[in-house]
XYZ file of C-alpha atoms in Angstrom:
45
model
C -0.014 -0.426 0.177
C 1.057 3.757 -1.091
C 1.034 6.013 2.205
C -0.853 8.961 -0.262
C -3.603 6.029 -0.673
C -3.691 5.555 3.024
C -3.682 8.715 3.646
C -6.761 9.086 0.795
C -8.775 6.618 2.607
C -8.138 8.170 6.568
C -8.645 11.507 5.245
C -12.024 9.436 3.678
C -12.970 7.405 6.927
C -12.807 11.296 8.684
C -15.150 12.901 6.367
C -17.905 9.543 7.276
C -17.320 10.046 10.771
C -17.910 13.808 10.847
C -20.907 13.388 8.317
C -21.948 10.400 11.020
C -21.929 13.117 13.533
C -24.272 15.574 11.627
C -26.694 13.069 10.550
C -26.886 10.997 13.732
C -26.087 7.956 12.053
C -29.900 8.480 9.851
C -28.331 6.597 7.027
C -25.769 3.759 7.628
C -26.164 1.680 4.718
C -25.059 4.812 3.162
C -22.281 5.088 5.152
C -21.727 0.822 4.870
C -21.552 1.300 1.560
C -18.760 3.931 1.893
C -16.448 1.784 4.415
C -16.539 -0.687 2.564
C -15.549 1.299 -0.722
C -12.878 2.633 1.234
C -11.809 -1.018 2.383
C -12.083 -2.150 -0.664
C -9.776 0.246 -3.136
C -7.313 -0.022 0.263
C -6.506 -3.794 -0.083
C -6.812 -3.008 -4.238
C -3.661 -0.616 -4.273
C-alpha cells in the first residue's frame, strides 16, 4: 500500500465520521457502502 492511498482512505474515513455525527447515523447503509468502498480500494492498491 502506498502512503498516499492510506492518507486518502484516512481522509475519507474522517469525512464519514463527521457526516455520521452530523446526521446521527441516519444513513447507516450509505455509511457502510462508503466504508466498504474505502476498505476495498485500500486492499486493491
